[in-house]
Coordinates of C-alpha atoms in Angstrom, one line a residue:
X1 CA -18.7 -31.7 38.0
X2 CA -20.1 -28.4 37.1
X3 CA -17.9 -26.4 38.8
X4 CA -15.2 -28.2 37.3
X5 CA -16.5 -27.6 33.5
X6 CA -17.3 -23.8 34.3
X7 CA -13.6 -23.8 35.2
X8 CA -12.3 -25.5 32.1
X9 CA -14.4 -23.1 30.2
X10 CA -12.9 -20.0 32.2
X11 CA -9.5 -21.4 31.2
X12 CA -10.3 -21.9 27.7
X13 CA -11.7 -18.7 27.1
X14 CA -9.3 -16.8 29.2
X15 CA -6.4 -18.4 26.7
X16 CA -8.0 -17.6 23.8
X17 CA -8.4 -13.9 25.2
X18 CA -4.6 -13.6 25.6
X19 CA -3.7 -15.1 22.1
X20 CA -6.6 -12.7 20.4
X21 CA -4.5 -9.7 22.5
X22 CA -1.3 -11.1 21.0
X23 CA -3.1 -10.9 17.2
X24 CA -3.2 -7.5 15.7
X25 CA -5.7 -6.8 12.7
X26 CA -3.8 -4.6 9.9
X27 CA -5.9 -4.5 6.6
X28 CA -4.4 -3.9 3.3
X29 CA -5.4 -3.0 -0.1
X30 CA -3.9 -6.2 -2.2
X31 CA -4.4 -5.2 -5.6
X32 CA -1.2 -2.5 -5.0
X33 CA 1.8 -5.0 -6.5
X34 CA 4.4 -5.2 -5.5
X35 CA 3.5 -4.0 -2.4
X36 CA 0.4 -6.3 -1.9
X37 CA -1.5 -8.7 -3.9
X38 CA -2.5 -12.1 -4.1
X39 CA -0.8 -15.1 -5.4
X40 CA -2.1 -17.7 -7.2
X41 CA -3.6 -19.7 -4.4
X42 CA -5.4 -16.4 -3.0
X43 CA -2.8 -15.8 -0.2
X44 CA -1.8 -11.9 0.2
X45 CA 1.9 -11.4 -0.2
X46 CA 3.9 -8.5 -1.0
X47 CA 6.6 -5.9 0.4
X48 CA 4.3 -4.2 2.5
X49 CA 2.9 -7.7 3.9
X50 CA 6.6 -8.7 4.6
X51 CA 7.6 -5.3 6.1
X52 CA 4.7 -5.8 8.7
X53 CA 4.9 -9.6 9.6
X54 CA 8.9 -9.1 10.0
X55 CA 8.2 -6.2 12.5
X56 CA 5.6 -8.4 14.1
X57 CA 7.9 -11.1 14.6
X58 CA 10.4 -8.3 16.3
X59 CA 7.7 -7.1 18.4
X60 CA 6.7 -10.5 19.5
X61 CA 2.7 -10.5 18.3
X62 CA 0.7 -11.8 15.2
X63 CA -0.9 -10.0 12.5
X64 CA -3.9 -11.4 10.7
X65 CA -4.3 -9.0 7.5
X66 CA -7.9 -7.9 5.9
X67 CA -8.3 -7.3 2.6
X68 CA -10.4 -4.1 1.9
X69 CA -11.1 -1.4 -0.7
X70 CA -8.5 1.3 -0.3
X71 CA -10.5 4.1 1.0
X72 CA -11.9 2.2 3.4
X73 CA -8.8 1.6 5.2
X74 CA -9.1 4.6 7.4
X75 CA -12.6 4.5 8.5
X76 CA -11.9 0.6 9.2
X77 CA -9.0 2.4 11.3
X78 CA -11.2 5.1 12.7
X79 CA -13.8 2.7 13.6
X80 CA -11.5 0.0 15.3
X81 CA -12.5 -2.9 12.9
X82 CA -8.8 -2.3 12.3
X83 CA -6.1 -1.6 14.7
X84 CA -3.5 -0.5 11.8
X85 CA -3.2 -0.5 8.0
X86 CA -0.1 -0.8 5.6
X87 CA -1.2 -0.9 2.0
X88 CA 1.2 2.0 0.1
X89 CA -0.5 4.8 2.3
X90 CA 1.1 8.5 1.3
X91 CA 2.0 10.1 5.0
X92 CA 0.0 13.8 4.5
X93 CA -1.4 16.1 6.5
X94 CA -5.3 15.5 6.3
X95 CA -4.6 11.8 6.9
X96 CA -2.5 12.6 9.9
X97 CA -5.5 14.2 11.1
X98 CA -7.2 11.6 11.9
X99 CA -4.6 8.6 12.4
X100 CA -1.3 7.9 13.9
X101 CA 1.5 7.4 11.3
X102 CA 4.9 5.6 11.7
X103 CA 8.4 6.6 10.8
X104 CA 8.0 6.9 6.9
X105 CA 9.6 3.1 5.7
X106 CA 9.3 3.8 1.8
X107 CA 10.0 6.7 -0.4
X108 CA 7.8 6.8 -3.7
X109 CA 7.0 9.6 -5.9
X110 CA 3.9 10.0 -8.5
X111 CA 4.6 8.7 -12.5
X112 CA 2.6 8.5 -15.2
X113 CA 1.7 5.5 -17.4
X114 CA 1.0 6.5 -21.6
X115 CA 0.5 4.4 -24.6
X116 CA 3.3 4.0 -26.7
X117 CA 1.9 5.2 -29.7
X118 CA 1.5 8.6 -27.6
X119 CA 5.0 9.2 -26.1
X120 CA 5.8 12.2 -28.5
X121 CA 2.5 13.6 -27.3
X122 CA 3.2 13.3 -23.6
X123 CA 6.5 13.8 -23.0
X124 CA 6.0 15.9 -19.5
X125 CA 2.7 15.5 -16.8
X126 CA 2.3 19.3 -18.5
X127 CA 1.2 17.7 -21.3
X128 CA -1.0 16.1 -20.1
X129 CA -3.2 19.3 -18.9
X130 CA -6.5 19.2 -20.9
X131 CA -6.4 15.3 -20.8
X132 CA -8.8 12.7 -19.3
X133 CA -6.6 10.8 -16.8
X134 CA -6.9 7.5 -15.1
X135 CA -5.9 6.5 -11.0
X136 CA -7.4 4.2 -8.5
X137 CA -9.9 6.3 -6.2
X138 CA -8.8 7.7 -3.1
X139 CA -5.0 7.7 -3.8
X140 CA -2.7 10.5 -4.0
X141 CA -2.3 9.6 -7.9
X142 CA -6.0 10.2 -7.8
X143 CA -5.2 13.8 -6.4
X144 CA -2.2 14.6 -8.3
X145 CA -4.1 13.9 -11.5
X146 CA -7.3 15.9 -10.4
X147 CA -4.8 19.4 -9.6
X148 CA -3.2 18.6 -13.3
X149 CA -6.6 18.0 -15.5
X150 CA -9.4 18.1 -13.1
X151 CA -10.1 15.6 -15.7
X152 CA -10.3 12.3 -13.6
X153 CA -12.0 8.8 -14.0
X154 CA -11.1 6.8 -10.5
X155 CA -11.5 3.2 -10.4
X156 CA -11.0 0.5 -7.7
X157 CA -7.9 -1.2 -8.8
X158 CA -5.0 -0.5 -10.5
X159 CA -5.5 -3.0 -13.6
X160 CA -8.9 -1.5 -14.0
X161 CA -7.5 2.3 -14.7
X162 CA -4.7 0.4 -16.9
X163 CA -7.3 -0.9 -19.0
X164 CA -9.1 2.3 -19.5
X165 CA -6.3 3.4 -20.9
X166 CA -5.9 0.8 -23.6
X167 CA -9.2 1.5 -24.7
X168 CA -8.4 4.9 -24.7
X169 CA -10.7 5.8 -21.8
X170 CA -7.9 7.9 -20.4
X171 CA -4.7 9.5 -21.9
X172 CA -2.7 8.4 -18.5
X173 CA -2.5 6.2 -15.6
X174 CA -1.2 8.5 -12.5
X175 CA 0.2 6.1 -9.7
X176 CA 3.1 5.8 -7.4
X177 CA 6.0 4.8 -9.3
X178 CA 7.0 1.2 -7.7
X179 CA 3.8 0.4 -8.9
X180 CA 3.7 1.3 -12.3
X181 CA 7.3 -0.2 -12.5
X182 CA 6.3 -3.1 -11.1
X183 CA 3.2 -3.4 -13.5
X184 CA 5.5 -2.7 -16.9
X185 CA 8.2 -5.4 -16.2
X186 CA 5.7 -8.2 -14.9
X187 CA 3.1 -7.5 -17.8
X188 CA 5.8 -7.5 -20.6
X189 CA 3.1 -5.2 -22.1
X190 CA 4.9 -3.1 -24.5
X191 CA 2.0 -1.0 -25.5
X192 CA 2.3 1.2 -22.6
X193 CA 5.2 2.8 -21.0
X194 CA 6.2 5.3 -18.4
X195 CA 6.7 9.2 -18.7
X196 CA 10.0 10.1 -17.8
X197 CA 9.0 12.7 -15.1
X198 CA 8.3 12.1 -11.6
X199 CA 6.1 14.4 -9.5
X200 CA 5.9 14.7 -5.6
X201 CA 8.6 13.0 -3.5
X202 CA 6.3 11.2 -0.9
X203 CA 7.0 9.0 2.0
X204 CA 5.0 6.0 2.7
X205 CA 3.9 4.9 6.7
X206 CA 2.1 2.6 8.2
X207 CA -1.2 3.9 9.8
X208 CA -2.4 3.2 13.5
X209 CA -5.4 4.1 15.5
X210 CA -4.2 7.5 17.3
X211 CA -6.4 5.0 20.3
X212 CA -3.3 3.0 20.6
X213 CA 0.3 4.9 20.9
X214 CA 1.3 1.3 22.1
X215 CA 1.2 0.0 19.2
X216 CA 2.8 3.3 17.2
X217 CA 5.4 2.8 19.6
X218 CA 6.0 -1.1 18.9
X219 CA 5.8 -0.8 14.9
X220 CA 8.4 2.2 14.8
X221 CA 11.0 0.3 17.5
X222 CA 10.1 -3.0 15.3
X223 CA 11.1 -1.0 11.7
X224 CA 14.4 0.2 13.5
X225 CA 15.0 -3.3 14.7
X226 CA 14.7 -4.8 10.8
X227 CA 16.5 -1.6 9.0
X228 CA 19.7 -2.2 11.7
X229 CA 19.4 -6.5 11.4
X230 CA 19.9 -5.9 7.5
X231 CA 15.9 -7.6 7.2
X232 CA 14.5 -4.4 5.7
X233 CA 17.2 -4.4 3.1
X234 CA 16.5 -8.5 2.1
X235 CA 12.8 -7.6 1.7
X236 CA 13.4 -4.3 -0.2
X237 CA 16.2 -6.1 -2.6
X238 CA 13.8 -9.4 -3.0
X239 CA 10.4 -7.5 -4.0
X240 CA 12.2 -4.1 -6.0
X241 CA 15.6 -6.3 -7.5
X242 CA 17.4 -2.9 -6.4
X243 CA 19.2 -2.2 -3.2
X244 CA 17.3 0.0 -1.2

C-alpha cells in the first residue's frame, strides 16, 4: 500500500515536472499599449503578448507571462526568475551585454508628445533643448531625452509622464512612437499631440537568458515560422490597423 502511494506520487510529480519544462516564464511590462496592457478584466493582452504566445504555439511549449516594472525585466532575466522577456525592449549594445537577444521583430523609432497650445514652440526635439522632459524610467525615451535636456523626470508608466505633462510638469513626453500613436487615437485627447520628427531608428527583440541558447534558438525559428505563415502580419495589421 505504501509502495504503491510512493509510486503514484513519483508519477504525479514526475508529470507535473515535464509540463513545468514545457511552460516558459516571459515577463512583460503591461502598461506599454499597444504592445502590452491589461484589459478590462485584468488579463495582459497586446501585440507583444500575441507575437510570443503565436511563436509558443510554433515551438510547441506554454508561456505563462509576469507582469513587472520595466527595469526589472533584465535582472528578473539575469537572475533566472525569468527565462525571457518581451515588453518593447530596444536591442542595444549595453543590454546585449548581459542577455541574449532575438532577430529584431519590430522597428520603432523615438517621438515626442507636446501640448497643443505649444506646437509653434516645439516644432523639432531641438527645441526642445533647455526643456524639462517626461519618459518612463529605464527606457530608451528615457535616454534619448536625458542626451537632449539632461533635463529628465522618469516615471513608472507611461500615463503617469503623460499627466506630467498636462500639468505642465514637463514640456514633452519622449517614447517610442507606436506608443505615443497608440496613446493619441485611443485617448481622443486632443490637448496633446505628436512632434513631427522622429529620432533613432531602433529595432525591438525579445530578450533570453544568454543561460539558454535553446530557447534563443526556438523563439527566432518560431518568428520565422509566423513572418512566412502570414501570422505575424494578422497580428501586426489587428493591433497597428496598418500593414506591416
Amino acid at each position: 500500500m505504501k509502495k504503491g502511494l510512493i509510486l503514484a506520487a513519483l508519477t504525479i510529480c514526475s508529470a507535473l515536472s515535464i509540463a513545468n519544462a514545457n511552460t516558459v516564464k516571459i515577463g512583460t511590462e503591461a502598461t506599454f499599449a499597444p504592445f502590452e496592457f491589461t484589459n478590462e478584466k485584468s488579463e495582459i493582452i497586446g501585440f507583444d503578448i500575441d507575437i510570443i504566445k503565436s511563436i509558443a504555439a510554433e515551438e510547441g511549449f506554454d508561456v505563462e507571462i509576469v507582469n513587472m516594472p520595466f527595469d526589472a525585466l533584465v535582472p528578473s532575466v539575469l537572475t533566472s526568475q525569468l527565462e525571457g522577456a518581451i515588453a518593447g525592449v530596444t536591442i542595444t549594445e549595453e543590454r546585449a551585454q548581459r542577455v541574449n537577444f532575438s532577430d529584431p521583430y519590430y522597428k520603432s523609432g523615438i517621438s515626442a508628445v507636446i501640448r497643443k497650445e505649444d506646437v509653434s514652440k516645439y516644432p523639432s526635439f531641438d527645441s526642445l533643448k533647455s526643456s524639462r522632459l517626461c519618459a518612463q524610467i529605464g527606457t530608451t525615451g528615457a535616454n534619448a531625452a536625458q542626451k537632449i535636456s539632461g533635463n529628465v523626470g522618469t516615471y513608472n508608466t507611461v500615463p503617469e509622464a503623460i499627466m506630467e505633462l498636462k500639468t505642465k510638469g514637463c514640456e514633452a513626453v519622449l517614447n517610442d512612437r507606436p506608443v505615443n500613436l497608440y496613446f493619441l487615437r485611443t485617448k481622443n485627447d486632443d490637448s496633446v499631440v505628436e512632434i513631427k520628427e522622429l529620432l533613432n531608428g531602433e529595432d525591438y527583440g525579445i530578450m533570453v537568458s544568454k543561460k539558454n541558447p535553446e530557447l534563443l534558438k526556438q523563439i527566432n525559428d518560431g518568428l520565422d515560422k509566423i513572418r512566412k505563415n502570414g501570422k505575424f502580419a494578422e497580428i501586426h495589421k489587428k493591433w497597428f490597423n496598418v500593414e506591416e
